[in-house]
């Protein structure tokens, strides 16, 4: 396992984090504890959860593991708040009222006195941003969280948050958790540059594109059985009906398969290796139902692609920006030779 700093902070995390969204839902407590043990044994030290994962059960499972694990003091724990935790209007959002209760509840479920990384799970258009970020600053000063981070923010939202923090002299945010994989690269147009400009490390979620990049889904036959799309073919952004008719998705899967076959690695390992070496990436969040899936993912920990393999995947997965402002002339005008002038 390799390690990097958590964004521009001094905290050190493994380049692969263990996501826990399946805990308490697709993975029972015993299976979750086995995953945590295996992950730590492989050198991983970064666990990511959220208060809404299985209605808080994910945090409880992580907490019960922390209570008995000898690795309790070695792991970096991240969680999130923002989405609904109850039925009233104040049980959602990033207001001081909701986040205070959400954070205290997360601390209780996890059985810890502080959380290393507390992330705003999404933008809240209702709550004033200075109220939200002021809460994070107070939580840092109170010792309840070590660092603040963002999740699912757009480029302008990220920049607005960072500008406000700079003006107020508050503790800087250290990470952004976006969806990012070979099938979802549009964040490279604005979000990645904004993160780099502000020293935020990326924590990509859904690195395998909901399973598409593992090669387990056929483009010609609707999935069935005990997989996410087998249980719900129209599930979220990875919908089988939408992606199975997309030629770019076919091209990407074919390119990943070709490299994996030539290397003798799994397709998942190749897709993860491409992502972990993208600019600004701090740690890629793995999400597995089973120990076998986790073991396969962890085998990517020491895998790095050649420049030629990376370029092959880059070309196949190019999202095809229009000429302006994200492609062609738009990209050209964002740089210039240092000689300047017309020469």
mmCIF file of C-alpha atoms in Angstrom:
data_model
loop_
_atom_site.group_PDB
_atom_site.id
_atom_site.type_symbol
_atom_site.label_atom_id
_atom_site.label_comp_id
_atom_site.label_asym_id
_atom_site.label_seq_id
_atom_site.Cartn_x
_atom_site.Cartn_y
_atom_site.Cartn_z
ATOM 1 C CA UNK A 1 0.000 0.000 0.000
ATOM 2 C CA UNK A 2 1.215 3.498 -0.814
ATOM 3 C CA UNK A 3 0.439 6.676 1.147
ATOM 4 C CA UNK A 4 -0.208 10.345 0.469
ATOM 5 C CA UNK A 5 -1.081 13.417 2.479
ATOM 6 C CA UNK A 6 -4.767 14.116 3.017
ATOM 7 C CA UNK A 7 -4.971 17.020 0.603
ATOM 8 C CA UNK A 8 -2.750 19.851 1.795
ATOM 9 C CA UNK A 9 -2.885 18.653 5.399
ATOM 10 C CA UNK A 10 -0.152 16.797 7.274
ATOM 11 C CA UNK A 11 -2.305 13.698 7.858
ATOM 12 C CA UNK A 12 -1.165 10.597 5.963
ATOM 13 C CA UNK A 13 -3.639 8.205 4.346
ATOM 14 C CA UNK A 14 -3.384 5.146 2.122
ATOM 15 C CA UNK A 15 -4.012 5.629 -1.588
ATOM 16 C CA UNK A 16 -7.028 3.339 -1.293
ATOM 17 C CA UNK A 17 -9.741 4.045 1.273
ATOM 18 C CA UNK A 18 -12.392 1.575 2.404
ATOM 19 C CA UNK A 19 -15.894 2.812 1.664
ATOM 20 C CA UNK A 20 -18.645 1.474 3.894
ATOM 21 C CA UNK A 21 -21.898 2.271 2.092
ATOM 22 C CA UNK A 22 -22.647 -1.461 1.794
ATOM 23 C CA UNK A 23 -22.291 -2.056 5.551
ATOM 24 C CA UNK A 24 -25.550 -3.051 7.200
ATOM 25 C CA UNK A 25 -27.287 -3.373 3.849
ATOM 26 C CA UNK A 26 -25.470 -5.520 1.296
ATOM 27 C CA UNK A 27 -22.836 -6.604 3.848
ATOM 28 C CA UNK A 28 -23.742 -7.773 7.366
ATOM 29 C CA UNK A 29 -21.734 -6.874 10.466
ATOM 30 C CA UNK A 30 -19.586 -9.994 10.431
ATOM 31 C CA UNK A 31 -18.765 -9.520 6.763
ATOM 32 C CA UNK A 32 -18.049 -5.820 7.314
ATOM 33 C CA UNK A 33 -15.675 -6.545 10.200
ATOM 34 C CA UNK A 34 -13.900 -9.115 8.035
ATOM 35 C CA UNK A 35 -13.475 -6.499 5.308
ATOM 36 C CA UNK A 36 -12.094 -3.981 7.789
ATOM 37 C CA UNK A 37 -9.625 -6.536 9.162
ATOM 38 C CA UNK A 38 -8.478 -7.509 5.665
ATOM 39 C CA UNK A 39 -8.158 -3.891 4.576
ATOM 40 C CA UNK A 40 -6.003 -2.920 7.562
ATOM 41 C CA UNK A 41 -3.876 -6.060 7.171
ATOM 42 C CA UNK A 42 -3.150 -4.929 3.595
ATOM 43 C CA UNK A 43 -1.857 -1.590 4.897
ATOM 44 C CA UNK A 44 -4.994 0.512 4.487
ATOM 45 C CA UNK A 45 -5.626 3.191 7.088
ATOM 46 C CA UNK A 46 -8.504 5.331 5.745
ATOM 47 C CA UNK A 47 -12.174 4.477 6.412
ATOM 48 C CA UNK A 48 -15.002 6.481 4.849
ATOM 49 C CA UNK A 49 -18.636 6.381 5.980
ATOM 50 C CA UNK A 50 -21.654 8.706 6.312
ATOM 51 C CA UNK A 51 -24.534 9.230 8.709
ATOM 52 C CA UNK A 52 -27.103 8.201 6.090
ATOM 53 C CA UNK A 53 -25.466 4.943 5.034
ATOM 54 C CA UNK A 54 -28.082 2.334 5.987
ATOM 55 C CA UNK A 55 -29.690 4.888 8.306
ATOM 56 C CA UNK A 56 -26.625 5.151 10.553
ATOM 57 C CA UNK A 57 -26.007 1.401 10.783
ATOM 58 C CA UNK A 58 -22.801 1.713 8.758
ATOM 59 C CA UNK A 59 -21.348 4.070 11.359
ATOM 60 C CA UNK A 60 -22.453 1.719 14.134
ATOM 61 C CA UNK A 61 -20.707 -1.214 12.466
ATOM 62 C CA UNK A 62 -17.523 0.798 12.017
ATOM 63 C CA UNK A 63 -17.824 1.884 15.650
ATOM 64 C CA UNK A 64 -18.195 -1.690 16.924
ATOM 65 C CA UNK A 65 -15.103 -2.668 14.926
ATOM 66 C CA UNK A 66 -13.114 0.295 16.257
ATOM 67 C CA UNK A 67 -14.061 -0.684 19.815
ATOM 68 C CA UNK A 68 -12.381 -4.072 19.491
ATOM 69 C CA UNK A 69 -9.645 -3.429 16.926
ATOM 70 C CA UNK A 70 -5.992 -2.964 17.794
ATOM 71 C CA UNK A 71 -5.844 -0.634 14.776
ATOM 72 C CA UNK A 72 -8.237 1.883 16.357
ATOM 73 C CA UNK A 73 -5.515 4.494 16.870
ATOM 74 C CA UNK A 74 -3.935 3.879 13.467
ATOM 75 C CA UNK A 75 -6.857 4.507 11.129
ATOM 76 C CA UNK A 76 -8.130 7.817 9.799
ATOM 77 C CA UNK A 77 -11.927 7.962 9.993
ATOM 78 C CA UNK A 78 -14.086 10.117 7.727
ATOM 79 C CA UNK A 79 -17.838 10.632 7.761
ATOM 80 C CA UNK A 80 -20.363 13.060 6.306
ATOM 81 C CA UNK A 81 -23.466 15.049 7.166
ATOM 82 C CA UNK A 82 -26.137 16.892 5.190
ATOM 83 C CA UNK A 83 -28.825 14.462 3.992
ATOM 84 C CA UNK A 84 -32.071 13.706 5.888
ATOM 85 C CA UNK A 85 -31.765 11.937 9.234
ATOM 86 C CA UNK A 86 -35.392 12.454 10.280
ATOM 87 C CA UNK A 87 -38.780 13.659 9.086
ATOM 88 C CA UNK A 88 -38.843 17.308 10.143
ATOM 89 C CA UNK A 89 -37.633 20.313 8.099
ATOM 90 C CA UNK A 90 -34.627 20.725 10.422
ATOM 91 C CA UNK A 91 -33.476 17.114 9.979
ATOM 92 C CA UNK A 92 -31.688 17.901 6.728
ATOM 93 C CA UNK A 93 -29.206 20.422 5.334
ATOM 94 C CA UNK A 94 -26.047 22.127 6.530
ATOM 95 C CA UNK A 95 -27.496 24.505 9.109
ATOM 96 C CA UNK A 96 -25.776 24.743 12.486
ATOM 97 C CA UNK A 97 -28.799 23.090 14.036
ATOM 98 C CA UNK A 98 -28.762 20.040 11.801
ATOM 99 C CA UNK A 99 -24.980 19.601 11.556
ATOM 100 C CA UNK A 100 -24.535 19.924 15.332
ATOM 101 C CA UNK A 101 -26.973 17.100 15.932
ATOM 102 C CA UNK A 102 -25.685 15.069 13.003
ATOM 103 C CA UNK A 103 -22.070 15.344 14.135
ATOM 104 C CA UNK A 104 -22.881 14.431 17.739
ATOM 105 C CA UNK A 105 -24.891 11.435 16.534
ATOM 106 C CA UNK A 106 -22.009 10.302 14.299
ATOM 107 C CA UNK A 107 -19.547 10.606 17.179
ATOM 108 C CA UNK A 108 -21.849 8.475 19.321
ATOM 109 C CA UNK A 109 -22.389 5.774 16.691
ATOM 110 C CA UNK A 110 -18.679 5.603 15.912
ATOM 111 C CA UNK A 111 -17.785 5.561 19.601
ATOM 112 C CA UNK A 112 -15.085 8.222 19.230
ATOM 113 C CA UNK A 113 -14.470 11.654 20.707
ATOM 114 C CA UNK A 114 -13.439 13.206 17.399
ATOM 115 C CA UNK A 115 -13.688 12.512 13.661
ATOM 116 C CA UNK A 116 -10.586 13.005 11.547
ATOM 117 C CA UNK A 117 -12.395 14.231 8.423
ATOM 118 C CA UNK A 118 -15.947 15.599 8.484
ATOM 119 C CA UNK A 119 -17.400 16.220 5.035
ATOM 120 C CA UNK A 120 -20.395 18.209 3.838
ATOM 121 C CA UNK A 121 -22.191 15.506 1.864
ATOM 122 C CA UNK A 122 -23.578 17.966 -0.711
ATOM 123 C CA UNK A 123 -24.251 21.654 -1.321
ATOM 124 C CA UNK A 124 -27.203 23.148 0.556
ATOM 125 C CA UNK A 125 -28.899 25.983 -1.382
ATOM 126 C CA UNK A 126 -31.001 26.970 1.654
ATOM 127 C CA UNK A 127 -28.393 27.540 4.364
ATOM 128 C CA UNK A 128 -26.035 30.557 4.143
ATOM 129 C CA UNK A 129 -22.562 29.264 3.381
ATOM 130 C CA UNK A 130 -20.912 31.250 6.157
ATOM 131 C CA UNK A 131 -23.214 29.522 8.667
ATOM 132 C CA UNK A 132 -22.152 26.100 7.409
ATOM 133 C CA UNK A 133 -18.447 26.838 7.227
ATOM 134 C CA UNK A 134 -18.579 28.636 10.566
ATOM 135 C CA UNK A 135 -19.912 25.417 12.076
ATOM 136 C CA UNK A 136 -16.970 23.461 10.658
ATOM 137 C CA UNK A 137 -14.542 25.998 12.107
ATOM 138 C CA UNK A 138 -16.181 25.770 15.524
ATOM 139 C CA UNK A 139 -16.043 21.970 15.355
ATOM 140 C CA UNK A 140 -12.325 22.087 14.546
ATOM 141 C CA UNK A 141 -11.646 24.481 17.422
ATOM 142 C CA UNK A 142 -13.699 22.319 19.790
ATOM 143 C CA UNK A 143 -11.652 19.263 18.829
ATOM 144 C CA UNK A 144 -14.653 17.376 17.455
ATOM 145 C CA UNK A 145 -13.186 17.155 13.956
ATOM 146 C CA UNK A 146 -9.654 17.336 12.636
ATOM 147 C CA UNK A 147 -10.384 18.618 9.145
ATOM 148 C CA UNK A 148 -13.315 19.707 7.013
ATOM 149 C CA UNK A 149 -14.032 18.451 3.523
ATOM 150 C CA UNK A 150 -16.641 18.569 0.767
ATOM 151 C CA UNK A 151 -18.510 15.978 -1.257
ATOM 152 C CA UNK A 152 -20.434 16.356 -4.514
ATOM 153 C CA UNK A 153 -19.720 20.090 -4.847
ATOM 154 C CA UNK A 154 -19.417 21.686 -8.287
ATOM 155 C CA UNK A 155 -16.449 23.854 -9.218
ATOM 156 C CA UNK A 156 -18.086 27.195 -8.447
ATOM 157 C CA UNK A 157 -19.443 25.894 -5.142
ATOM 158 C CA UNK A 158 -16.015 24.634 -4.110
ATOM 159 C CA UNK A 159 -14.370 27.925 -5.041
ATOM 160 C CA UNK A 160 -16.985 29.988 -3.214
ATOM 161 C CA UNK A 161 -16.419 27.944 -0.060
ATOM 162 C CA UNK A 162 -12.640 28.239 -0.256
ATOM 163 C CA UNK A 163 -12.785 32.001 -0.922
ATOM 164 C CA UNK A 164 -15.037 32.574 2.084
ATOM 165 C CA UNK A 165 -12.757 30.518 4.324
ATOM 166 C CA UNK A 166 -9.731 32.511 3.164
ATOM 167 C CA UNK A 167 -11.477 35.822 3.865
ATOM 168 C CA UNK A 168 -12.489 34.715 7.354
ATOM 169 C CA UNK A 169 -9.142 33.152 8.208
ATOM 170 C CA UNK A 170 -10.788 29.825 9.052
ATOM 171 C CA UNK A 171 -9.241 26.352 8.865
ATOM 172 C CA UNK A 172 -8.838 25.357 5.240
ATOM 173 C CA UNK A 173 -10.774 22.496 3.691
ATOM 174 C CA UNK A 174 -8.573 19.551 2.698
ATOM 175 C CA UNK A 175 -10.609 17.243 0.438
ATOM 176 C CA UNK A 176 -13.370 16.923 -2.126
ATOM 177 C CA UNK A 177 -15.196 13.617 -2.639
ATOM 178 C CA UNK A 178 -16.666 13.486 -6.186
ATOM 179 C CA UNK A 179 -17.822 10.735 -8.492
ATOM 180 C CA UNK A 180 -14.826 10.024 -10.739
ATOM 181 C CA UNK A 181 -13.908 7.106 -12.964
ATOM 182 C CA UNK A 182 -13.112 6.272 -16.586
ATOM 183 C CA UNK A 183 -16.787 6.737 -17.484
ATOM 184 C CA UNK A 184 -17.227 9.995 -15.555
ATOM 185 C CA UNK A 185 -14.422 12.426 -16.371
ATOM 186 C CA UNK A 186 -16.295 15.702 -16.796
ATOM 187 C CA UNK A 187 -15.065 16.852 -13.383
ATOM 188 C CA UNK A 188 -11.694 17.415 -15.084
ATOM 189 C CA UNK A 189 -13.109 20.477 -16.855
ATOM 190 C CA UNK A 190 -13.711 22.696 -13.806
ATOM 191 C CA UNK A 191 -13.824 20.748 -10.539
ATOM 192 C CA UNK A 192 -10.337 19.214 -10.662
ATOM 193 C CA UNK A 193 -8.633 22.542 -11.494
ATOM 194 C CA UNK A 194 -10.552 24.240 -8.664
ATOM 195 C CA UNK A 195 -9.473 21.510 -6.243
ATOM 196 C CA UNK A 196 -5.846 21.801 -7.346
ATOM 197 C CA UNK A 197 -5.905 25.592 -7.045
ATOM 198 C CA UNK A 198 -7.101 25.325 -3.453
ATOM 199 C CA UNK A 199 -4.999 22.363 -2.323
ATOM 200 C CA UNK A 200 -7.914 19.922 -1.963
ATOM 201 C CA UNK A 201 -7.185 16.241 -2.468
ATOM 202 C CA UNK A 202 -9.742 14.204 -4.399
ATOM 203 C CA UNK A 203 -11.391 11.145 -2.838
ATOM 204 C CA UNK A 204 -13.159 9.564 -5.841
ATOM 205 C CA UNK A 205 -16.281 7.493 -5.213
ATOM 206 C CA UNK A 206 -17.664 4.870 -7.603
ATOM 207 C CA UNK A 207 -14.199 4.237 -9.087
ATOM 208 C CA UNK A 208 -15.476 1.200 -11.011
ATOM 209 C CA UNK A 209 -18.471 2.962 -12.525
ATOM 210 C CA UNK A 210 -21.025 0.947 -10.576
ATOM 211 C CA UNK A 211 -19.442 -2.307 -11.772
ATOM 212 C CA UNK A 212 -19.290 -1.498 -15.482
ATOM 213 C CA UNK A 213 -15.487 -1.274 -15.442
ATOM 214 C CA UNK A 214 -15.163 -4.766 -13.995
ATOM 215 C CA UNK A 215 -16.581 -6.272 -17.179
ATOM 216 C CA UNK A 216 -19.355 -8.111 -15.392
ATOM 217 C CA UNK A 217 -22.221 -6.548 -17.335
ATOM 218 C CA UNK A 218 -23.184 -7.559 -20.851
ATOM 219 C CA UNK A 219 -24.151 -4.841 -23.307
ATOM 220 C CA UNK A 220 -26.637 -7.147 -25.002
ATOM 221 C CA UNK A 221 -28.412 -8.850 -22.090
ATOM 222 C CA UNK A 222 -30.118 -7.145 -19.153
ATOM 223 C CA UNK A 223 -28.395 -8.126 -15.891
ATOM 224 C CA UNK A 224 -30.043 -10.338 -13.312
ATOM 225 C CA UNK A 225 -29.024 -11.890 -10.008
ATOM 226 C CA UNK A 226 -27.156 -10.608 -6.961
ATOM 227 C CA UNK A 227 -25.501 -7.529 -8.432
ATOM 228 C CA UNK A 228 -26.542 -3.911 -8.062
ATOM 229 C CA UNK A 229 -27.828 -3.691 -11.636
ATOM 230 C CA UNK A 230 -29.141 -7.244 -11.474
ATOM 231 C CA UNK A 231 -31.416 -6.172 -8.653
ATOM 232 C CA UNK A 232 -32.267 -2.821 -10.268
ATOM 233 C CA UNK A 233 -31.227 -2.317 -13.926
ATOM 234 C CA UNK A 234 -32.247 1.354 -13.770
ATOM 235 C CA UNK A 235 -30.169 2.062 -10.653
ATOM 236 C CA UNK A 236 -28.853 5.632 -10.521
ATOM 237 C CA UNK A 237 -26.125 6.940 -12.767
ATOM 238 C CA UNK A 238 -24.977 3.444 -13.756
ATOM 239 C CA UNK A 239 -28.340 2.503 -15.291
ATOM 240 C CA UNK A 240 -27.969 -0.507 -17.618
ATOM 241 C CA UNK A 241 -30.505 0.774 -20.135
ATOM 242 C CA UNK A 242 -28.685 4.071 -20.511
ATOM 243 C CA UNK A 243 -25.094 2.856 -20.510
ATOM 244 C CA UNK A 244 -25.575 -0.313 -22.543
ATOM 245 C CA UNK A 245 -26.490 1.759 -25.610
ATOM 246 C CA UNK A 246 -23.604 4.233 -25.217
ATOM 247 C CA UNK A 247 -20.751 3.591 -27.646
ATOM 248 C CA UNK A 248 -18.228 5.432 -25.479
ATOM 249 C CA UNK A 249 -18.974 3.067 -22.573
ATOM 250 C CA UNK A 250 -18.333 0.104 -24.884
ATOM 251 C CA UNK A 251 -15.057 1.632 -26.063
ATOM 252 C CA UNK A 252 -13.852 2.213 -22.507
ATOM 253 C CA UNK A 253 -14.759 -1.281 -21.328
ATOM 254 C CA UNK A 254 -13.025 -2.779 -24.377
ATOM 255 C CA UNK A 255 -9.860 -0.758 -23.695
ATOM 256 C CA UNK A 256 -9.790 -1.751 -20.032
ATOM 257 C CA UNK A 257 -10.317 -5.401 -20.962
ATOM 258 C CA UNK A 258 -7.511 -5.308 -23.532
ATOM 259 C CA UNK A 259 -4.983 -3.889 -21.065
ATOM 260 C CA UNK A 260 -6.094 -6.222 -18.292
ATOM 261 C CA UNK A 261 -5.731 -9.265 -20.543
ATOM 262 C CA UNK A 262 -2.270 -8.232 -21.710
ATOM 263 C CA UNK A 263 -1.111 -7.569 -18.140
ATOM 264 C CA UNK A 264 -2.749 -10.557 -16.485
ATOM 265 C CA UNK A 265 -4.629 -8.292 -14.115
ATOM 266 C CA UNK A 266 -8.359 -7.957 -13.517
ATOM 267 C CA UNK A 267 -10.273 -5.191 -15.254
ATOM 268 C CA UNK A 268 -11.075 -3.655 -11.855
ATOM 269 C CA UNK A 269 -7.381 -3.408 -11.015
ATOM 270 C CA UNK A 270 -6.609 -1.636 -14.296
ATOM 271 C CA UNK A 271 -9.455 0.854 -13.832
ATOM 272 C CA UNK A 272 -8.345 1.599 -10.272
ATOM 273 C CA UNK A 273 -4.701 1.997 -11.302
ATOM 274 C CA UNK A 274 -5.685 4.564 -13.941
ATOM 275 C CA UNK A 275 -7.685 6.567 -11.389
ATOM 276 C CA UNK A 276 -5.245 6.524 -8.474
ATOM 277 C CA UNK A 277 -2.616 8.265 -10.602
ATOM 278 C CA UNK A 278 -4.870 11.065 -11.864
ATOM 279 C CA UNK A 279 -3.900 14.627 -10.881
ATOM 280 C CA UNK A 280 -5.004 15.726 -7.385
ATOM 281 C CA UNK A 281 -6.206 12.263 -6.314
ATOM 282 C CA UNK A 282 -5.388 11.526 -2.667
ATOM 283 C CA UNK A 283 -7.226 8.253 -2.058
ATOM 284 C CA UNK A 284 -9.648 6.157 -4.111
ATOM 285 C CA UNK A 285 -12.675 4.875 -2.195
ATOM 286 C CA UNK A 286 -13.224 1.141 -2.605
ATOM 287 C CA UNK A 287 -16.695 -0.292 -2.105
ATOM 288 C CA UNK A 288 -17.081 -4.066 -1.972
ATOM 289 C CA UNK A 289 -19.868 -6.450 -1.060
ATOM 290 C CA UNK A 290 -17.564 -9.377 -0.348
ATOM 291 C CA UNK A 291 -14.043 -10.212 0.810
ATOM 292 C CA UNK A 292 -13.316 -11.597 -2.657
ATOM 293 C CA UNK A 293 -14.197 -8.286 -4.301
ATOM 294 C CA UNK A 294 -12.130 -6.392 -1.758
ATOM 295 C CA UNK A 295 -9.116 -8.667 -2.260
ATOM 296 C CA UNK A 296 -9.267 -8.114 -6.003
ATOM 297 C CA UNK A 297 -9.451 -4.339 -5.536
ATOM 298 C CA UNK A 298 -6.611 -4.279 -3.008
ATOM 299 C CA UNK A 299 -4.375 -6.085 -5.494
ATOM 300 C CA UNK A 300 -4.272 -2.797 -7.404
ATOM 301 C CA UNK A 301 -2.369 -1.150 -4.553
ATOM 302 C CA UNK A 302 1.043 -1.608 -6.179
ATOM 303 C CA UNK A 303 -0.115 -1.421 -9.799
ATOM 304 C CA UNK A 304 0.782 1.553 -12.002
ATOM 305 C CA UNK A 305 0.076 1.738 -15.716
ATOM 306 C CA UNK A 306 2.593 2.672 -18.384
ATOM 307 C CA UNK A 307 2.309 5.973 -20.210
ATOM 308 C CA UNK A 308 1.076 4.114 -23.297
ATOM 309 C CA UNK A 309 -1.609 2.232 -21.352
ATOM 310 C CA UNK A 310 -2.741 5.431 -19.668
ATOM 311 C CA UNK A 311 -2.986 7.246 -22.980
ATOM 312 C CA UNK A 312 -5.015 4.397 -24.484
ATOM 313 C CA UNK A 313 -7.521 4.690 -21.637
ATOM 314 C CA UNK A 314 -7.482 8.487 -21.831
ATOM 315 C CA UNK A 315 -8.414 8.401 -25.503
ATOM 316 C CA UNK A 316 -11.129 5.778 -25.108
ATOM 317 C CA UNK A 317 -12.701 7.613 -22.165
ATOM 318 C CA UNK A 318 -12.408 11.173 -23.473
ATOM 319 C CA UNK A 319 -15.837 12.689 -22.720
ATOM 320 C CA UNK A 320 -15.647 14.761 -25.882
ATOM 321 C CA UNK A 321 -15.723 18.373 -24.778
ATOM 322 C CA UNK A 322 -16.861 20.917 -27.334
ATOM 323 C CA UNK A 323 -14.188 23.221 -28.736
ATOM 324 C CA UNK A 324 -15.029 25.991 -26.289
ATOM 325 C CA UNK A 325 -14.418 26.373 -23.425
ATOM 326 C CA UNK A 326 -13.251 22.870 -22.437
ATOM 327 C CA UNK A 327 -11.706 21.541 -25.639
ATOM 328 C CA UNK A 328 -9.564 22.654 -28.565
ATOM 329 C CA UNK A 329 -9.253 26.458 -28.673
ATOM 330 C CA UNK A 330 -10.589 26.773 -25.142
ATOM 331 C CA UNK A 331 -7.769 24.657 -23.719
ATOM 332 C CA UNK A 332 -5.161 26.391 -25.883
ATOM 333 C CA UNK A 333 -6.013 29.859 -24.616
ATOM 334 C CA UNK A 334 -5.554 28.823 -20.973
ATOM 335 C CA UNK A 335 -1.815 28.510 -21.502
ATOM 336 C CA UNK A 336 0.922 30.457 -23.278
ATOM 337 C CA UNK A 337 4.655 30.264 -23.953
ATOM 338 C CA UNK A 338 6.799 32.298 -21.553
ATOM 339 C CA UNK A 339 8.362 34.148 -24.477
ATOM 340 C CA UNK A 340 5.105 36.051 -24.954
ATOM 341 C CA UNK A 341 4.335 38.425 -27.796
ATOM 342 C CA UNK A 342 3.456 37.471 -31.364
ATOM 343 C CA UNK A 343 6.664 35.619 -32.202
#
